[in-house]
Amino acid sequence: MIKTGTILGDRYEILEKIGTGGMAEVFKGKDHKLNRYVAVKVLKEEFRDNDGFVKKFKEEAQAAAGLAHPNIVNVYDVGDENGIYYIVMELVEGITLKNYIERKGRLTIKEATSIAIQVSAGLEVAHNNHIVHRDIKPQNIIISREGKVKVTDFGIAKATTSQTTTSSAMGSVHYASPEQARGGYVDHRSDIYSLGIVMYEMVTGRVPFDGETAVTVAVKHLQEQMVPPSKYCPEIPYSLEQIIKKCTEKSPDRRYQDIGDLMADLKQSLVDPDGDFVQMVDLDEQAKTVIMTKGTTSKVKESRRVNLSKDEDEDEDDEEEDEDSEDDEDDEELSPTVERAMTIAGVVLAVIIVIIMLLLFSKVLGIGKKSNTDTSDSQQTEQSADEEDDSSSASQGNTVNMPSLLGKTYAEARTVLEELGLKIERGESEKSNQYSAGQIIAQSEESGNSVKVGTTVTVTLAAAGSTASSDGTSSTGSTTSGTTTTTTNSKVTVPSVVGKDENAAKSAITAAGLTVGTVSEASSDTVESGLVISQSPSANSETESGGKVNIVLSSGPNKKKVTDVIGHESSRAQSELAGDGFKVEVKETYSNDMRAGLVVSTSPDRGTYVQPGSTVTITVSKGREQVTIPSVSVGMTYEEAVEALNDAGFKGTVKEATEYSASVGNGFVTRYSPSKTVDPDGTVTIYVSLGTQSTTE
């Protein structure tokens, strides 16, 4: 277990945990050699003995180590120390794109396009190095405090080969390409598809395909058409919608074939938002459907009759060749059916892959194990069959020979059993004529028997007052052959555990031949939370072996921490803070980062310890501050109207339109639309007069 203060590689000090994932935890650390802060990614403890996870973890480091780019989280170092596998990376202080979208609802067009360009730049370097990321999603895109966008987590990245498939790992299903969903061939165009889904979510605030299960979502990627983003984001420019459509085509051949082409179109969309420059690929252009009329149908039938007459005069080889030709024509006619069958087969394969992955994970993590009494007859039969198929050496890997624990202390026995993968439990204590107090006199599993790994062994300890004489008889105060023996109780010194954390304190107590009694908590302004404040009996006092030591842990200062409610709805934040015993005041402000109704900040700041009953002020977003549309002056030209908008603080898109006007001269501005206020990054149309419309009698 990685703790604060741990030093890895004689240079990286672990400072605090900053995140966790499916197979690894991420810590903030300090590189004392180069005097800089870093991010240290550590493989979780439960996966360290699994060769598959270790290999996958190392592959991540190898995949990302050679990629140096401002839009990729750089990998500095990789190491293995005492079974701890870690990767040292660039520390990026910021927020994931997923959290950013959740906070803002949806992003502005310029913001989304800028982020997509930066992600494309990072992926271009990876693709040029023949690396496919395979898990592009907002959770793996970080926006730094300086606004720099970085791609991270090459955990399932692979070098591009003809064998690159998703059979071993599949990215998040909401962003996975159709070929990933059905376990097919994956190349750089799969990353382009996933980036298209990310762009869709940025501008609409939602993913195009959703469902209750991963399989349901995967099927939608394979079969359903995406709802155009303009339905949820009416202001999206035509060019950007076309870019997203091209990125998310079902067929990889219809998508952008190079990430550089995508990046060029994204940049062009900023200059020409409504331009029709995105080149869509039509694979069926050379094989368009012919509509059959009655006349053409008759001609086809007549042609077939003539061909059949000719066939009667041909030899057998020619007949076979004609039959092959007809078979080919039939195949062409049935191609939609075949295509549907292939799609269904792909869906079935995707379902099988998901099931296999779940089974593998459950086997690795030990999920789904049941006791003998709860196991069904069919499961017992399968287990028996598996055990018969295993070799004797493999079978021994699931069981161990039970050692003798008699005469050992509880701490000694626990060490022995844990090395074998067994657990220990303390049973009742009994007086013994053979063993001294604190020694084990009986065990629930007999020594020499085969025991399944993970079994809990219950041990019985000799009670206080039990002593073993040198000749093996007990000295318990009884009279033997006229001689009275004196009872001698075994005494041990109580160790000092004040200031230790709970696990270290318990280990020290059991190692001394004592047992852990009650564990309670109390507030403390001087002792860090989780550390022992006091113990009973006191340190260095003597007590009987096997006796109990009670400990009191610090719960921290007698203050409450201000809950992190930033990004929460105002009503929810007020409820949470009130539930913690705080009084709540609400202020409002305009915010370019938070949509209306979400909490922007708190005072005192989140994470601060304050007295219960104190007032916490939350500042709630009123949304983006709207720009007031300026008035139209008489004789104002289009250029002057644009300048007036810019002076008012408008930074969005300006469009020009024309209309007839009886009161405004030709070439002069008649009005703005909208006419009152507008989002600073929205769209304003300026109407220019065409003069008075002429009428024809």
XYZ file of C-alpha atoms in Angstrom:
697
model
C 0.000 0.000 0.000
C 1.378 3.383 -1.075
C 1.389 5.945 1.732
C 2.177 9.637 1.950
C 5.924 10.050 2.314
C 6.845 6.869 0.411
C 9.981 7.291 -1.720
C 10.168 5.449 -5.042
C 13.374 5.052 -7.005
C 15.280 7.012 -4.343
C 13.910 10.264 -5.799
C 10.093 10.388 -6.125
C 8.263 11.294 -2.896
C 4.541 10.508 -2.763
C 2.638 13.588 -1.531
C -1.095 12.882 -2.025
C -3.549 10.847 -4.078
C -5.112 12.857 -6.904
C -7.034 10.218 -8.833
C -7.849 6.567 -9.364
C -8.794 4.405 -12.332
C -9.676 0.834 -13.131
C -6.187 -0.589 -12.724
C -4.054 2.201 -11.291
C -3.942 5.064 -8.815
C -2.404 8.462 -9.531
C -0.472 10.415 -6.912
C 1.061 13.857 -6.814
C 4.748 13.457 -6.148
C 7.979 15.417 -6.015
C 11.103 14.582 -7.955
C 13.850 15.521 -5.474
C 16.555 15.011 -8.073
C 15.185 17.635 -10.489
C 13.199 19.535 -7.826
C 9.851 19.443 -9.668
C 6.364 18.103 -9.057
C 5.264 15.060 -11.024
C 2.344 12.673 -11.346
C 3.092 9.085 -10.296
C 0.802 6.387 -11.690
C 0.953 3.180 -9.594
C -0.536 -0.196 -10.524
C -3.130 -1.193 -7.925
C -2.026 -3.707 -5.327
C -4.598 -6.340 -6.331
C -3.186 -6.479 -9.882
C 0.534 -6.649 -9.086
C 0.652 -10.450 -9.067
C -1.237 -10.709 -12.354
C 1.187 -10.957 -15.279
C -1.441 -9.723 -17.726
C -2.074 -6.466 -15.886
C 1.635 -5.904 -15.277
C 2.320 -6.388 -18.988
C -0.505 -4.011 -19.929
C 0.786 -1.418 -17.473
C 4.301 -1.603 -18.936
C 2.906 -1.378 -22.468
C 1.254 1.915 -21.535
C 4.611 3.365 -20.515
C 6.251 2.085 -23.704
C 3.447 3.467 -25.872
C 3.629 6.988 -24.416
C 7.348 7.240 -23.562
C 8.407 8.121 -27.104
C 5.710 10.744 -27.654
C 6.919 14.258 -26.841
C 4.443 17.015 -27.719
C 2.815 19.988 -25.946
C -0.607 18.344 -26.363
C 0.408 14.977 -24.865
C 1.075 14.290 -21.182
C 4.768 13.427 -21.204
C 6.173 10.293 -19.546
C 9.408 10.916 -17.653
C 10.286 7.606 -16.052
C 9.063 4.059 -15.359
C 10.114 1.762 -12.517
C 9.555 -1.346 -10.459
C 10.453 -1.356 -6.769
C 9.560 -4.092 -4.275
C 6.708 -5.253 -6.482
C 5.375 -1.689 -6.951
C 5.046 -0.807 -10.641
C 4.921 2.909 -11.383
C 5.073 5.449 -14.204
C 6.300 9.007 -13.594
C 4.524 11.568 -15.769
C 4.152 15.286 -16.285
C 1.883 16.796 -13.622
C -0.926 18.774 -15.228
C -2.860 21.011 -12.845
C -6.301 21.414 -14.339
C -9.615 19.705 -15.103
C -10.699 16.866 -17.375
C -12.713 17.790 -20.446
C -15.539 15.585 -19.097
C -15.811 17.661 -15.902
C -15.512 20.851 -17.916
C -18.442 19.863 -20.150
C -20.510 18.854 -17.100
C -19.876 22.230 -15.476
C -20.651 24.327 -18.548
C -23.437 22.217 -20.021
C -21.981 22.639 -23.509
C -19.065 24.560 -24.950
C -19.033 27.469 -27.379
C -18.246 26.669 -31.009
C -14.861 28.400 -30.902
C -13.916 26.703 -27.633
C -14.899 23.238 -28.879
C -13.069 23.738 -32.166
C -9.914 24.943 -30.417
C -9.913 21.910 -28.098
C -10.460 19.539 -31.048
C -7.529 21.116 -32.935
C -5.193 20.649 -29.961
C -6.290 17.028 -29.451
C -5.746 16.427 -33.179
C -2.232 17.865 -32.913
C -1.384 15.420 -30.127
C -2.897 12.465 -31.970
C -1.019 13.405 -35.125
C 2.279 12.804 -33.303
C 1.016 9.463 -31.982
C -0.236 8.352 -35.415
C 3.019 9.399 -37.062
C 4.760 7.099 -34.583
C 2.340 4.292 -35.520
C 0.542 4.493 -32.169
C -3.265 4.266 -32.021
C -4.663 5.596 -28.731
C -7.915 3.531 -28.905
C -9.523 5.237 -25.892
C -10.103 8.877 -26.858
C -12.783 10.278 -24.550
C -13.276 13.487 -22.515
C -12.030 11.728 -19.369
C -8.619 11.265 -21.055
C -8.305 14.893 -22.179
C -7.012 17.392 -19.603
C -7.329 21.179 -19.789
C -4.580 22.858 -17.778
C -5.052 26.055 -15.808
C -3.269 27.869 -18.630
C -5.785 26.532 -21.162
C -3.434 23.983 -22.745
C -5.155 20.762 -23.857
C -3.325 17.487 -23.276
C -4.137 13.881 -24.198
C -3.344 11.302 -21.535
C -3.812 7.634 -20.641
C -2.365 5.503 -23.411
C -3.369 2.510 -21.237
C -4.794 0.477 -24.143
C -2.744 2.056 -26.941
C -1.149 -0.318 -29.404
C 1.385 -0.094 -32.178
C -0.425 -0.194 -35.527
C -0.125 -3.606 -37.190
C -2.322 -5.793 -39.330
C -3.312 -7.601 -36.153
C -4.475 -4.544 -34.230
C -7.904 -5.565 -32.897
C -9.920 -4.848 -29.790
C -10.151 -8.408 -28.559
C -8.045 -7.708 -25.493
C -9.288 -4.260 -24.521
C -12.076 -1.953 -25.598
C -12.274 1.754 -24.831
C -15.271 3.412 -23.246
C -18.242 2.213 -25.254
C -19.866 5.658 -25.650
C -16.869 6.770 -27.727
C -15.840 3.451 -29.319
C -15.906 3.129 -33.098
C -18.123 0.497 -34.762
C -15.070 -1.623 -35.563
C -14.079 -1.549 -31.888
C -17.614 -2.505 -30.860
C -17.579 -5.622 -33.024
C -13.953 -6.560 -32.260
C -12.685 -5.780 -35.744
C -9.524 -4.226 -37.164
C -8.584 -0.936 -35.481
C -6.345 1.772 -36.908
C -5.857 5.542 -36.615
C -9.309 6.152 -38.127
C -10.850 4.688 -34.959
C -9.283 7.567 -32.987
C -10.809 9.986 -35.520
C -14.260 8.454 -34.933
C -13.876 8.779 -31.140
C -12.729 12.399 -31.499
C -15.840 13.043 -33.608
C -18.008 11.754 -30.750
C -16.096 14.006 -28.332
C -16.729 17.020 -30.595
C -20.411 16.091 -30.724
C -20.556 16.049 -26.914
C -18.689 19.345 -26.602
C -21.157 21.272 -28.778
C -24.368 19.508 -27.666
C -23.614 18.566 -24.042
C -24.576 14.923 -24.694
C -23.267 11.780 -26.394
C -25.041 10.670 -29.584
C -25.643 7.095 -28.421
C -26.654 6.089 -24.906
C -28.319 3.097 -23.257
C -28.695 1.065 -20.085
C -25.926 -1.410 -20.942
C -22.629 -1.328 -22.803
C -23.960 -3.820 -25.339
C -26.963 -1.602 -26.103
C -24.680 1.369 -26.788
C -22.351 -0.780 -28.925
C -25.284 -1.939 -31.065
C -26.348 1.672 -31.609
C -22.839 2.545 -32.824
C -23.139 -0.304 -35.314
C -26.694 0.178 -36.550
C -28.260 3.546 -35.697
C -27.738 6.876 -37.398
C -26.588 9.772 -35.270
C -29.023 12.614 -34.550
C -27.485 15.693 -36.240
C -25.821 17.945 -33.652
C -27.734 20.924 -35.049
C -30.905 19.529 -33.452
C -29.440 20.220 -30.000
C -27.155 23.092 -31.001
C -28.946 25.232 -33.646
C -26.076 27.707 -33.822
C -23.498 25.113 -34.932
C -21.897 26.218 -38.235
C -22.554 24.074 -41.304
C -18.862 23.272 -41.773
C -18.361 21.979 -38.214
C -21.459 19.776 -38.446
C -20.092 18.303 -41.678
C -16.718 17.695 -40.001
C -18.383 15.814 -37.125
C -20.495 13.833 -39.599
C -17.424 12.793 -41.599
C -15.486 11.796 -38.462
C -18.337 9.572 -37.237
C -19.137 7.667 -40.420
C -19.777 3.959 -39.762
C -17.300 2.899 -42.424
C -13.654 3.871 -41.753
C -13.209 4.466 -45.496
C -15.764 7.289 -45.360
C -13.969 9.113 -42.525
C -10.928 11.354 -42.651
C -8.027 9.164 -43.689
C -5.476 11.329 -41.915
C -5.725 13.344 -38.688
C -3.848 16.169 -40.414
C -6.705 16.596 -42.927
C -9.170 16.798 -40.024
C -7.052 19.446 -38.324
C -6.885 21.497 -41.533
C -10.684 21.441 -41.918
C -11.162 22.437 -38.267
C -8.921 25.468 -38.775
C -10.753 26.341 -41.983
C -14.099 26.172 -40.137
C -12.946 28.998 -37.869
C -12.287 31.195 -40.910
C -15.257 30.078 -43.016
C -17.916 28.704 -40.628
C -20.611 28.286 -43.294
C -18.308 27.122 -46.074
C -18.970 23.910 -48.008
C -15.361 22.697 -48.097
C -15.646 19.345 -46.247
C -15.194 16.606 -48.850
C -17.637 13.816 -48.006
C -16.776 10.342 -49.363
C -19.435 8.454 -51.360
C -18.299 4.844 -51.751
C -21.427 3.938 -53.771
C -20.936 6.603 -56.408
C -19.767 4.058 -58.999
C -22.554 1.618 -58.230
C -25.712 3.693 -58.042
C -29.069 1.929 -57.852
C -30.953 1.610 -61.164
C -34.720 2.103 -60.919
C -36.417 -0.687 -62.894
C -39.406 0.353 -65.035
C -41.775 -1.998 -66.775
C -39.919 -1.490 -70.048
C -36.486 -2.195 -68.628
C -37.847 -5.212 -66.774
C -39.150 -6.676 -70.043
C -35.806 -6.087 -71.715
C -33.987 -7.887 -68.926
C -36.386 -10.868 -69.166
C -35.979 -11.010 -72.971
C -32.209 -10.836 -72.606
C -32.277 -13.752 -70.179
C -34.370 -15.859 -72.609
C -31.870 -15.222 -75.403
C -28.984 -16.118 -73.120
C -30.699 -19.330 -72.045
C -31.167 -20.331 -75.688
C -27.488 -19.745 -76.343
C -26.536 -21.750 -73.291
C -28.201 -24.872 -74.711
C -25.627 -24.898 -77.523
C -22.615 -24.489 -75.223
C -20.569 -27.339 -73.782
C -20.601 -28.313 -70.099
C -17.658 -26.066 -69.218
C -19.458 -23.055 -70.649
C -22.600 -24.049 -68.744
C -20.630 -24.152 -65.500
C -19.109 -20.766 -66.284
C -22.575 -19.290 -66.968
C -23.880 -20.802 -63.732
C -21.004 -19.167 -61.868
C -21.919 -15.857 -63.491
C -25.538 -16.237 -62.431
C -24.408 -17.098 -58.918
C -22.354 -13.919 -58.853
C -25.383 -11.920 -59.946
C -27.452 -13.523 -57.211
C -24.775 -12.637 -54.694
C -24.936 -9.014 -55.811
C -28.695 -8.997 -55.440
C -28.416 -10.496 -51.947
C -25.617 -8.190 -50.824
C -27.893 -6.097 -48.498
C -28.966 -9.266 -46.721
C -25.399 -10.454 -46.459
C -24.406 -7.060 -45.159
C -27.134 -7.182 -42.494
C -26.033 -10.692 -41.541
C -22.455 -9.506 -41.185
C -23.627 -6.620 -38.995
C -25.626 -8.964 -36.758
C -22.626 -11.300 -36.567
C -20.506 -8.350 -35.527
C -22.978 -7.453 -32.780
C -22.993 -11.047 -31.527
C -19.199 -11.049 -31.525
C -19.189 -7.793 -29.538
C -21.538 -9.320 -26.960
C -19.306 -12.390 -26.676
C -16.247 -10.172 -26.201
C -17.950 -8.198 -23.408
C -19.000 -11.426 -21.650
C -15.485 -12.884 -21.924
C -13.981 -9.669 -20.526
C -16.398 -9.701 -17.585
C -15.581 -13.341 -16.856
C -11.846 -12.664 -17.004
C -12.131 -9.675 -14.675
C -14.300 -11.608 -12.226
C -11.793 -14.455 -12.229
C -8.869 -12.111 -11.587
C -10.639 -10.157 -8.838
C -12.223 -13.220 -7.212
C -15.741 -11.890 -7.845
C -18.547 -14.386 -7.782
C -17.048 -16.910 -5.352
C -19.558 -18.529 -3.045
C -19.419 -20.852 -0.101
C -20.003 -24.565 -0.604
C -23.486 -24.310 0.885
C -24.534 -21.528 -1.527
C -23.079 -23.078 -4.685
C -25.563 -24.666 -7.052
C -25.226 -28.287 -8.229
C -24.330 -27.157 -11.735
C -21.544 -24.887 -10.439
C -20.192 -27.759 -8.324
C -20.190 -30.028 -11.383
C -18.320 -27.428 -13.456
C -15.828 -26.876 -10.650
C -15.205 -30.617 -10.330
C -14.685 -30.910 -14.083
C -12.223 -27.997 -14.043
C -10.289 -29.559 -11.193
C -10.078 -32.910 -13.024
C -8.781 -31.200 -16.171
C -6.073 -29.327 -14.297
C -2.663 -30.886 -13.857
C -1.575 -31.819 -10.369
C 0.718 -28.801 -10.165
C -2.088 -26.426 -11.188
C -4.397 -27.995 -8.631
C -1.850 -27.434 -5.923
C -1.853 -23.761 -6.828
C -5.411 -23.484 -5.445
C -4.708 -25.418 -2.225
C -1.931 -25.507 0.354
C -0.876 -27.955 3.029
C -2.054 -26.831 6.447
C 0.924 -26.273 8.793
C 0.902 -26.942 12.527
C 0.304 -23.766 14.528
C 0.432 -25.376 17.976
C 2.707 -23.564 20.395
C 2.974 -20.456 18.213
C 1.748 -17.001 19.240
C -1.133 -15.413 17.372
C 1.250 -13.022 15.573
C 3.572 -15.831 14.526
C 0.671 -17.897 13.221
C -0.744 -14.995 11.261
C 2.598 -14.443 9.517
C 2.798 -18.128 8.565
C -0.764 -18.275 7.250
C -0.628 -15.025 5.292
C 2.420 -16.293 3.412
C 0.308 -19.283 2.333
C -2.683 -17.146 1.355
C -4.755 -18.170 4.373
C -6.571 -16.027 6.933
C -6.679 -16.316 10.708
C -9.395 -15.729 13.260
C -9.156 -15.763 17.052
C -11.443 -18.222 18.819
C -12.135 -18.715 22.539
C -9.291 -18.929 25.056
C -8.927 -22.032 27.272
C -6.711 -23.095 30.148
C -3.939 -25.437 29.046
C -1.722 -27.971 30.828
C 0.677 -28.084 27.882
C 1.082 -24.529 26.515
C 1.820 -21.173 28.073
C -0.673 -18.268 27.995
C -0.954 -16.697 24.544
C 0.195 -19.814 22.689
C -2.068 -21.665 20.245
C -3.449 -24.923 21.667
C -5.882 -25.880 18.858
C -6.679 -25.042 15.230
C -9.834 -25.536 13.130
C -7.935 -27.094 10.211
C -5.750 -30.106 11.048
C -2.095 -29.890 10.041
C -1.166 -31.863 6.919
C -4.600 -31.456 5.297
C -5.060 -29.691 1.948
C -6.769 -26.339 2.470
C -8.108 -23.944 -0.179
C -6.312 -20.617 -0.504
C -8.343 -17.924 1.232
C -9.675 -20.240 3.953
C -10.038 -18.705 7.418
C -8.407 -20.759 10.175
C -9.808 -20.343 13.701
C -7.273 -20.817 16.489
C -7.714 -21.363 20.232
C -5.229 -19.642 22.548
C -4.081 -20.754 26.003
C -5.832 -18.569 28.556
C -4.045 -16.420 31.123
C -2.706 -18.585 33.962
C -1.672 -21.471 31.711
C 2.024 -22.376 31.935
C 4.029 -25.274 30.615
C 6.639 -26.816 32.910
C 10.015 -27.975 31.646
C 8.907 -31.620 31.700
C 5.775 -30.835 29.744
C 3.370 -30.788 32.703
C 1.371 -27.734 33.706
C 2.086 -25.569 36.703
C -1.405 -24.423 37.580
C -1.366 -24.652 41.368
C -2.367 -28.323 41.580
C -0.618 -30.935 43.763
C 1.197 -33.778 42.012
C 2.779 -36.651 44.038
C 2.554 -34.564 47.145
C 4.405 -31.645 45.604
C 2.633 -28.311 45.106
C 3.656 -26.309 41.990
C 3.297 -22.537 41.912
C 1.374 -20.791 39.112
C 3.579 -18.479 37.024
C 1.743 -16.086 34.653
C 3.560 -14.988 31.417
C 3.979 -11.192 31.350
C 4.721 -9.013 28.300
C 5.577 -5.330 27.875
C 2.942 -3.172 26.206
C 4.427 -1.378 23.171
C 3.950 2.348 22.526
C 1.540 2.928 19.621
C 0.645 6.590 20.195
C 1.225 8.551 16.989
C 1.018 5.464 14.748
C -1.728 4.889 12.194
C -4.325 2.201 12.876
C -2.690 -0.597 10.876
C 0.781 0.025 12.306
C -0.615 0.153 15.847
C -2.476 -3.130 15.438
C 0.602 -4.826 13.999
C 2.762 -3.670 16.920
C 0.188 -4.912 19.459
C -0.169 -8.396 17.954
C 3.589 -8.698 17.430
C 4.012 -8.230 21.187
C 1.746 -11.197 21.880
C -1.255 -9.021 22.767
C -4.666 -8.564 21.182
C -6.359 -5.428 19.860
C -9.288 -4.387 22.026
C -11.704 -1.579 21.280
C -10.869 0.986 18.594
C -12.626 4.323 19.108
C -12.320 7.874 17.794
C -12.030 11.305 19.376
C -11.384 14.778 17.986
C -7.959 16.325 18.376
C -6.528 19.706 17.409
C -2.945 18.441 17.681
C -2.942 14.844 16.387
C -3.464 14.222 12.678
C -6.624 12.392 11.691
C -6.191 8.589 11.659
C -3.321 8.462 14.159
C -3.500 7.022 17.693
C -4.158 9.618 20.417
C -3.983 7.317 23.442
C -3.829 3.661 24.463
C -4.824 1.492 27.415
C -2.863 -0.105 29.080
C -0.187 2.568 28.771
C 3.094 2.055 26.938
C 5.916 0.116 28.670
C 3.569 -1.275 31.333
C 3.423 -5.035 31.860
C 0.354 -7.151 31.277
C -0.481 -10.797 30.727
C 0.315 -12.284 27.328
C -2.753 -12.271 25.104
C -4.284 -9.336 26.959
C -6.204 -6.581 25.172
C -4.888 -3.120 24.302
C -7.495 -0.461 23.572
C -6.647 2.447 21.254
C -8.250 5.824 20.495
C -7.803 7.288 16.991
C -7.874 10.976 16.118
C -10.801 12.154 14.004
C -9.031 15.447 13.371
C -9.841 18.917 14.702
C -13.221 19.577 16.243
C -14.166 21.401 13.060
C -16.043 20.549 9.914
C -14.663 20.660 6.408
C -16.458 22.825 3.867
C -17.861 20.410 1.321
C -16.788 20.809 -2.309
C -20.010 22.004 -3.967
C -18.444 23.890 -6.883
C -20.263 22.947 -10.059
C -23.351 21.744 -8.167
C -26.822 23.163 -8.663
C -27.516 25.962 -6.150
C -30.349 24.106 -4.385
C -28.292 20.949 -4.041
C -25.284 22.866 -2.712
C -27.397 24.665 -0.107
C -28.886 21.354 1.034
C -25.469 19.705 1.336
C -23.932 22.549 3.317
C -26.960 22.874 5.600
C -26.801 19.137 6.235
C -23.213 19.603 7.432
C -24.395 22.153 9.994
C -23.464 25.346 8.151
C -25.523 28.470 7.541
C -25.682 29.352 3.853
C -25.734 32.709 2.080
C -26.128 33.024 -1.694
C -24.571 35.581 -4.051
C -24.757 35.748 -7.819
C -22.261 36.679 -10.497
C -21.763 36.333 -14.225
C -19.489 33.478 -15.263
C -17.959 32.461 -18.578
C -17.124 28.991 -17.243
C -20.306 27.918 -15.432
C -23.803 27.799 -16.802
C -26.544 29.625 -14.915
C -27.543 28.056 -11.594
C -24.232 26.313 -10.827
C -21.960 27.203 -7.892
C -18.836 29.102 -8.981
C -17.058 29.423 -5.604
C -17.478 29.198 -1.842
C -16.240 31.317 1.039
C -14.523 29.906 3.068
C -12.946 27.887 0.283
C -13.821 24.202 -0.185
C -11.805 21.848 2.023
C -11.296 24.485 4.732
C -12.007 23.384 8.319
C -14.371 25.743 10.132
C -16.549 25.621 13.215
C -19.999 24.026 12.804
C -22.684 26.693 12.585
C -20.433 29.060 10.633
C -21.763 30.837 7.547
C -20.645 29.613 4.145
C -21.284 31.951 1.225
C -21.821 30.353 -2.162
C -21.498 32.361 -5.370
C -23.890 31.136 -8.059
C -23.474 31.722 -11.780
C -25.964 33.920 -13.643
C -24.504 32.561 -16.867
C -22.423 34.457 -19.372
C -22.790 38.210 -19.208
C -24.878 39.233 -22.192
C -23.746 41.887 -24.664
C -26.195 44.753 -25.235
C -26.841 45.228 -28.935
C -26.041 48.836 -29.901
C -28.613 50.987 -31.646
C -28.528 51.536 -35.401
C -27.586 55.066 -36.379
C -28.971 56.758 -39.446
C -26.640 56.241 -42.370
C -24.642 53.466 -40.643
C -22.766 51.189 -43.026
C -22.250 47.461 -42.481
C -18.614 48.010 -41.446
C -19.641 50.641 -38.914
C -22.293 48.310 -37.481
C -19.693 45.533 -37.041
C -17.347 47.951 -35.307
C -20.135 49.066 -32.946
C -20.786 45.412 -32.034
C -17.122 44.820 -31.305
C -16.935 47.938 -29.174
C -19.882 46.616 -27.150
C -17.865 43.472 -26.319
C -19.295 41.054 -28.884
C -16.782 38.377 -30.008
C -19.038 35.946 -31.813
C -20.082 35.412 -35.441
C -21.443 38.280 -37.556
C -23.573 37.521 -40.613
C -24.775 39.904 -43.315
C -28.243 39.798 -44.838
C -30.220 42.103 -47.096
C -33.810 43.324 -47.183
C -35.890 45.974 -48.892
C -36.638 49.138 -46.934
C -38.735 52.136 -47.764
C -37.114 54.266 -45.059
C -33.413 53.308 -45.246
C -31.336 54.001 -48.291
C -29.652 51.348 -50.372
C -26.416 50.039 -48.738
C -27.170 51.246 -45.221
C -27.962 49.142 -42.125
C -31.627 48.664 -41.230
C -31.390 46.541 -38.070
C -29.592 43.922 -35.946
C -31.006 40.476 -35.144
C -31.304 39.828 -32.229
C -31.991 43.401 -31.301
C -31.526 43.596 -27.510
C -28.916 41.276 -25.970
C -26.815 38.345 -27.163
C -24.276 35.857 -25.848
C -20.767 37.327 -26.369
C -19.838 34.289 -28.501
C -23.228 33.961 -30.211
C -24.356 34.989 -33.697
C -25.656 38.404 -34.817
C -27.125 39.128 -38.243
C -26.808 42.654 -39.646
C -29.432 43.550 -42.265
C -28.468 45.950 -45.056
C -31.065 47.820 -47.113
C -31.615 47.125 -50.820
C -33.664 50.297 -51.084
C -37.335 50.550 -51.927
C -38.750 47.485 -53.640
C -40.012 48.301 -57.104
C -43.581 47.301 -58.004
C -44.903 46.192 -61.367
C -48.406 47.287 -62.431
